[in-house]
Amino acid sequence: MAVPSRPAAGTLIICPTSVLRQWAEELKTRVTSSANLSFLVYHGNNRTKDPHELTKYDVVLTTYAIVSMEVPKQPLVGEDDEEKRKHDSPIRHMADKKRKGSPSSSKKCMKNGNETQSALLQSSVRPLARVRWFRVILDEAQSIKNHRTQVARACWGLRAKRRWCLSGTPIQNAVDDLYSYFRFLGYQPYADYGSFCSMIKNTISRNPTNGYKMLQTVLKTIMLRRTKGELKILLLQ
């Protein structure tokens, strides 16, 4: 059974519920009428179930809570997975021993099973995950700083050509907060947790001075910093 392709959509802005209406108001008042920008507030129990409806708007506004409910969670990669594999492997090995049937029939069954599972998964996925976004913007991106949370793993799963993280406090607790942003942005090699630890986290632990210098170099390539004063000037233009 073929899995239907995802329709293309515009920009998805994800923010905390507390600023959702503010975003809508800003789009109304800050964007000139000549831009003819259309937007949809995707929130509440009556939100559309049709992914094609989302493609009709230039901008779709939603919250982290909605994304967490609608988007399949991406698996953890790194230390957590390694620990899980250690516990799972003996059980999996025993199951393999007990499995009967010829190799060819097993492969055929597995193939059919994967196709059915993929089709069922696609049919159960909610609208946000059933479109290909041109751009996904995370406002207050520190909301995904803990890479083990459901909301972080859901945001990673969104399909998008462009990805932005907006935050006034990108690092709140430790340098480990940055990994989730790199994973969301798909910024290799640091989007891989093992590489992130060996190249950034562990380097800082061994030699903080050199480690933070290297981190600054990494961040300069992907980070655009704006002070409040600069933003005021931009808004007045």
mmCIF file of C-alpha atoms in Angstrom:
data_model
loop_
_atom_site.group_PDB
_atom_site.id
_atom_site.type_symbol
_atom_site.label_atom_id
_atom_site.label_comp_id
_atom_site.label_asym_id
_atom_site.label_seq_id
_atom_site.Cartn_x
_atom_site.Cartn_y
_atom_site.Cartn_z
ATOM 1 C CA MET A 1 0.000 0.000 0.000
ATOM 2 C CA ALA A 2 1.551 3.285 -1.097
ATOM 3 C CA VAL A 3 1.904 6.069 1.441
ATOM 4 C CA PRO A 4 0.426 9.341 0.087
ATOM 5 C CA SER A 5 2.836 12.218 -0.417
ATOM 6 C CA ARG A 6 2.696 15.198 1.909
ATOM 7 C CA PRO A 7 1.183 18.439 0.562
ATOM 8 C CA ALA A 8 3.453 21.502 0.674
ATOM 9 C CA ALA A 9 2.678 24.252 3.183
ATOM 10 C CA GLY A 10 4.133 27.628 4.172
ATOM 11 C CA THR A 11 5.529 28.679 7.546
ATOM 12 C CA LEU A 12 4.664 27.021 10.846
ATOM 13 C CA ILE A 13 5.301 29.093 13.982
ATOM 14 C CA ILE A 14 5.321 27.169 17.260
ATOM 15 C CA CYS A 15 5.124 29.114 20.498
ATOM 16 C CA PRO A 16 3.969 28.806 24.120
ATOM 17 C CA THR A 17 0.207 29.079 24.567
ATOM 18 C CA SER A 18 0.677 32.295 26.551
ATOM 19 C CA VAL A 19 1.921 34.218 23.493
ATOM 20 C CA LEU A 20 -0.189 32.603 20.777
ATOM 21 C CA ARG A 21 -2.681 35.474 20.600
ATOM 22 C CA GLN A 22 0.134 37.994 20.746
ATOM 23 C CA TRP A 23 1.681 36.419 17.653
ATOM 24 C CA ALA A 24 -1.663 36.690 15.859
ATOM 25 C CA GLU A 25 -2.000 40.333 16.874
ATOM 26 C CA GLU A 26 1.545 41.122 15.747
ATOM 27 C CA LEU A 27 0.886 39.591 12.335
ATOM 28 C CA LYS A 28 -2.247 41.728 12.030
ATOM 29 C CA THR A 29 -0.630 44.999 13.053
ATOM 30 C CA ARG A 30 2.996 44.672 11.934
ATOM 31 C CA VAL A 31 2.547 43.168 8.480
ATOM 32 C CA THR A 32 1.400 45.655 5.861
ATOM 33 C CA SER A 33 -1.856 45.005 4.045
ATOM 34 C CA SER A 34 -0.013 45.108 0.727
ATOM 35 C CA ALA A 35 1.804 41.922 1.747
ATOM 36 C CA ASN A 36 -1.560 40.139 1.675
ATOM 37 C CA LEU A 37 -0.343 37.677 4.306
ATOM 38 C CA SER A 38 -2.823 35.033 5.383
ATOM 39 C CA PHE A 39 -2.508 33.163 8.665
ATOM 40 C CA LEU A 40 -4.343 30.563 10.699
ATOM 41 C CA VAL A 41 -4.357 30.046 14.453
ATOM 42 C CA TYR A 42 -4.252 26.262 14.724
ATOM 43 C CA HIS A 43 -5.415 25.653 18.262
ATOM 44 C CA GLY A 44 -8.388 24.412 20.247
ATOM 45 C CA ASN A 45 -10.700 21.436 19.936
ATOM 46 C CA ASN A 46 -12.287 22.680 16.719
ATOM 47 C CA ARG A 47 -9.054 22.908 14.726
ATOM 48 C CA THR A 48 -9.168 21.380 11.255
ATOM 49 C CA LYS A 49 -8.412 17.710 10.689
ATOM 50 C CA ASP A 50 -7.629 18.266 7.017
ATOM 51 C CA PRO A 51 -3.900 18.780 6.289
ATOM 52 C CA HIS A 52 -4.753 20.423 2.956
ATOM 53 C CA GLU A 53 -6.516 23.199 4.861
ATOM 54 C CA LEU A 54 -3.169 24.158 6.413
ATOM 55 C CA THR A 55 -1.638 24.643 2.966
ATOM 56 C CA LYS A 56 -4.052 27.494 2.186
ATOM 57 C CA TYR A 57 -2.287 29.890 4.573
ATOM 58 C CA ASP A 58 1.076 31.640 4.424
ATOM 59 C CA VAL A 59 1.553 31.215 8.173
ATOM 60 C CA VAL A 60 0.110 28.727 10.646
ATOM 61 C CA LEU A 61 0.381 29.526 14.362
ATOM 62 C CA THR A 62 0.261 26.749 16.922
ATOM 63 C CA THR A 63 1.629 25.746 20.323
ATOM 64 C CA TYR A 64 4.160 23.281 21.651
ATOM 65 C CA ALA A 65 1.351 21.370 23.338
ATOM 66 C CA ILE A 66 -0.447 20.819 20.021
ATOM 67 C CA VAL A 67 2.762 19.721 18.289
ATOM 68 C CA SER A 68 3.461 17.280 21.102
ATOM 69 C CA MET A 69 0.000 15.758 20.649
ATOM 70 C CA GLU A 70 0.031 15.571 16.857
ATOM 71 C CA VAL A 71 3.550 14.763 15.694
ATOM 72 C CA PRO A 72 5.080 11.284 16.112
ATOM 73 C CA LYS A 73 8.013 11.416 18.519
ATOM 74 C CA GLN A 74 11.492 10.893 17.119
ATOM 75 C CA PRO A 75 13.585 8.300 18.964
ATOM 76 C CA LEU A 76 16.263 9.341 21.393
ATOM 77 C CA VAL A 77 19.777 8.865 20.094
ATOM 78 C CA GLY A 78 22.809 8.483 22.305
ATOM 79 C CA GLU A 79 23.276 7.407 25.884
ATOM 80 C CA ASP A 80 19.581 6.699 26.476
ATOM 81 C CA ASP A 81 19.329 4.431 23.433
ATOM 82 C CA GLU A 82 22.516 2.614 24.339
ATOM 83 C CA GLU A 83 21.158 1.856 27.793
ATOM 84 C CA LYS A 84 17.869 0.676 26.296
ATOM 85 C CA ARG A 85 19.662 -1.641 23.850
ATOM 86 C CA LYS A 86 21.574 -3.277 26.708
ATOM 87 C CA HIS A 87 18.329 -4.219 28.414
ATOM 88 C CA ASP A 88 16.455 -5.176 25.254
ATOM 89 C CA SER A 89 19.100 -7.254 23.481
ATOM 90 C CA PRO A 90 18.796 -10.500 25.553
ATOM 91 C CA ILE A 91 15.019 -10.544 25.080
ATOM 92 C CA ARG A 92 15.368 -9.873 21.374
ATOM 93 C CA HIS A 93 17.954 -12.656 21.080
ATOM 94 C CA MET A 94 15.626 -15.169 22.745
ATOM 95 C CA ALA A 95 12.769 -14.156 20.470
ATOM 96 C CA ASP A 96 14.962 -14.674 17.405
ATOM 97 C CA LYS A 97 15.839 -18.181 18.554
ATOM 98 C CA LYS A 98 12.201 -19.165 18.937
ATOM 99 C CA ARG A 99 11.158 -17.730 15.583
ATOM 100 C CA LYS A 100 10.152 -20.395 13.044
ATOM 101 C CA GLY A 101 9.627 -20.480 9.281
ATOM 102 C CA SER A 102 11.805 -20.192 6.206
ATOM 103 C CA PRO A 103 13.934 -17.061 5.648
ATOM 104 C CA SER A 104 12.037 -16.164 2.486
ATOM 105 C CA SER A 105 8.637 -16.351 4.158
ATOM 106 C CA SER A 106 9.936 -14.301 7.077
ATOM 107 C CA LYS A 107 11.227 -11.597 4.733
ATOM 108 C CA LYS A 108 7.947 -11.517 2.844
ATOM 109 C CA CYS A 109 5.960 -11.283 6.058
ATOM 110 C CA MET A 110 8.248 -8.539 7.342
ATOM 111 C CA LYS A 111 7.905 -6.546 4.125
ATOM 112 C CA ASN A 112 4.116 -6.769 4.120
ATOM 113 C CA GLY A 113 4.036 -5.967 7.816
ATOM 114 C CA ASN A 114 6.189 -2.870 7.358
ATOM 115 C CA GLU A 115 4.003 -1.600 4.520
ATOM 116 C CA THR A 116 0.836 -2.115 6.546
ATOM 117 C CA GLN A 117 2.365 -0.500 9.619
ATOM 118 C CA SER A 118 3.531 2.484 7.552
ATOM 119 C CA ALA A 119 0.085 2.949 6.033
ATOM 120 C CA LEU A 120 -1.640 2.684 9.417
ATOM 121 C CA LEU A 121 0.798 5.138 10.956
ATOM 122 C CA GLN A 122 0.231 7.615 8.149
ATOM 123 C CA SER A 123 -3.546 7.393 8.544
ATOM 124 C CA SER A 124 -3.323 8.069 12.292
ATOM 125 C CA VAL A 125 -0.943 11.028 12.019
ATOM 126 C CA ARG A 126 -2.551 14.421 12.637
ATOM 127 C CA PRO A 127 -2.456 17.372 10.183
ATOM 128 C CA LEU A 128 0.728 19.116 11.405
ATOM 129 C CA ALA A 129 2.797 16.046 10.604
ATOM 130 C CA ARG A 130 1.104 15.343 7.292
ATOM 131 C CA VAL A 131 2.431 18.347 5.399
ATOM 132 C CA ARG A 132 5.862 19.446 4.203
ATOM 133 C CA TRP A 133 6.515 22.865 5.693
ATOM 134 C CA PHE A 134 8.675 25.387 3.913
ATOM 135 C CA ARG A 135 9.742 26.840 7.259
ATOM 136 C CA VAL A 136 9.263 25.909 10.912
ATOM 137 C CA ILE A 137 10.005 28.548 13.559
ATOM 138 C CA LEU A 138 10.310 27.746 17.257
ATOM 139 C CA ASP A 139 9.550 30.788 19.388
ATOM 140 C CA GLU A 140 10.921 30.548 22.933
ATOM 141 C CA ALA A 141 12.968 27.638 21.612
ATOM 142 C CA GLN A 142 14.270 26.876 25.094
ATOM 143 C CA SER A 143 10.993 24.969 25.408
ATOM 144 C CA ILE A 144 12.787 22.046 23.722
ATOM 145 C CA LYS A 145 16.092 22.382 25.599
ATOM 146 C CA ASN A 146 15.649 19.003 27.307
ATOM 147 C CA HIS A 147 16.154 16.533 24.468
ATOM 148 C CA ARG A 148 14.482 13.728 26.417
ATOM 149 C CA THR A 149 11.073 15.433 26.534
ATOM 150 C CA GLN A 150 8.089 14.552 24.370
ATOM 151 C CA VAL A 151 7.818 18.080 23.001
ATOM 152 C CA ALA A 152 11.443 18.191 21.846
ATOM 153 C CA ARG A 153 11.185 14.844 20.093
ATOM 154 C CA ALA A 154 7.929 15.904 18.431
ATOM 155 C CA CYS A 155 9.464 19.117 17.074
ATOM 156 C CA TRP A 156 12.348 17.115 15.611
ATOM 157 C CA GLY A 157 9.807 15.065 13.655
ATOM 158 C CA LEU A 158 8.324 17.949 11.673
ATOM 159 C CA ARG A 159 9.183 17.959 7.957
ATOM 160 C CA ALA A 160 10.585 21.315 6.846
ATOM 161 C CA LYS A 161 12.961 22.855 4.331
ATOM 162 C CA ARG A 162 14.004 25.694 6.659
ATOM 163 C CA ARG A 163 14.215 25.712 10.466
ATOM 164 C CA TRP A 164 14.634 28.605 12.896
ATOM 165 C CA CYS A 165 15.028 28.758 16.675
ATOM 166 C CA LEU A 166 14.156 32.036 18.441
ATOM 167 C CA SER A 167 15.283 32.451 22.025
ATOM 168 C CA GLY A 168 16.485 35.113 24.417
ATOM 169 C CA THR A 169 17.995 32.433 26.661
ATOM 170 C CA PRO A 170 19.245 29.555 24.490
ATOM 171 C CA ILE A 171 21.299 28.089 27.355
ATOM 172 C CA GLN A 172 19.454 28.015 30.669
ATOM 173 C CA ASN A 173 21.053 25.165 32.594
ATOM 174 C CA ALA A 174 24.049 23.690 30.804
ATOM 175 C CA VAL A 175 25.701 23.406 27.410
ATOM 176 C CA ASP A 176 23.733 20.173 26.955
ATOM 177 C CA ASP A 177 20.700 22.382 26.204
ATOM 178 C CA LEU A 178 22.187 23.130 22.786
ATOM 179 C CA TYR A 179 21.967 19.554 21.546
ATOM 180 C CA SER A 180 18.197 19.669 21.109
ATOM 181 C CA TYR A 181 18.479 22.815 18.959
ATOM 182 C CA PHE A 182 21.151 21.210 16.795
ATOM 183 C CA ARG A 183 18.975 18.119 16.406
ATOM 184 C CA PHE A 184 15.953 20.200 15.412
ATOM 185 C CA LEU A 185 18.034 22.253 12.953
ATOM 186 C CA GLY A 186 19.664 19.135 11.533
ATOM 187 C CA TYR A 187 23.026 20.804 12.065
ATOM 188 C CA GLN A 188 25.579 18.080 11.472
ATOM 189 C CA PRO A 189 27.698 16.653 12.914
ATOM 190 C CA TYR A 190 26.338 18.074 16.169
ATOM 191 C CA ALA A 191 22.798 16.802 15.543
ATOM 192 C CA ASP A 192 24.204 13.389 16.442
ATOM 193 C CA TYR A 193 24.362 13.100 20.231
ATOM 194 C CA GLY A 194 27.573 11.085 20.229
ATOM 195 C CA SER A 195 29.322 13.685 18.080
ATOM 196 C CA PHE A 196 27.878 16.514 20.157
ATOM 197 C CA CYS A 197 29.269 14.981 23.342
ATOM 198 C CA SER A 198 32.700 14.126 21.971
ATOM 199 C CA MET A 199 33.232 17.373 20.056
ATOM 200 C CA ILE A 200 31.542 19.926 22.331
ATOM 201 C CA LYS A 201 30.317 18.711 25.722
ATOM 202 C CA ASN A 202 33.329 16.577 26.667
ATOM 203 C CA THR A 203 35.771 19.070 25.176
ATOM 204 C CA ILE A 204 34.378 21.800 27.436
ATOM 205 C CA SER A 205 34.578 19.478 30.445
ATOM 206 C CA ARG A 206 38.258 18.709 29.770
ATOM 207 C CA ASN A 207 39.367 22.213 28.837
ATOM 208 C CA PRO A 208 36.712 24.919 29.380
ATOM 209 C CA THR A 209 38.737 27.736 27.812
ATOM 210 C CA ASN A 210 39.417 25.976 24.518
ATOM 211 C CA GLY A 211 36.061 24.217 24.589
ATOM 212 C CA TYR A 212 34.023 27.405 24.830
ATOM 213 C CA LYS A 213 36.146 29.067 22.150
ATOM 214 C CA MET A 214 35.316 26.220 19.809
ATOM 215 C CA LEU A 215 31.633 26.431 20.765
ATOM 216 C CA GLN A 216 31.601 30.155 19.969
ATOM 217 C CA THR A 217 33.024 29.387 16.539
ATOM 218 C CA VAL A 218 30.325 26.784 15.951
ATOM 219 C CA LEU A 219 27.522 29.102 17.061
ATOM 220 C CA LYS A 220 28.727 32.021 14.931
ATOM 221 C CA THR A 221 27.982 30.011 11.802
ATOM 222 C CA ILE A 222 24.313 29.466 12.686
ATOM 223 C CA MET A 223 23.364 32.179 15.179
ATOM 224 C CA LEU A 224 22.143 35.688 14.409
ATOM 225 C CA ARG A 225 22.143 37.857 17.526
ATOM 226 C CA ARG A 226 19.927 40.915 17.915
ATOM 227 C CA THR A 227 19.838 43.217 20.949
ATOM 228 C CA LYS A 228 16.644 44.961 22.094
ATOM 229 C CA GLY A 229 18.040 48.250 20.821
ATOM 230 C CA GLU A 230 18.623 46.823 17.358
ATOM 231 C CA LEU A 231 15.121 45.371 17.272
ATOM 232 C CA LYS A 232 13.588 48.745 18.148
ATOM 233 C CA ILE A 233 15.427 50.345 15.239
ATOM 234 C CA LEU A 234 14.235 47.621 12.872
ATOM 235 C CA LEU A 235 10.626 48.026 14.012
ATOM 236 C CA LEU A 236 10.749 51.789 13.429
ATOM 237 C CA GLN A 237 11.968 51.413 9.856
#
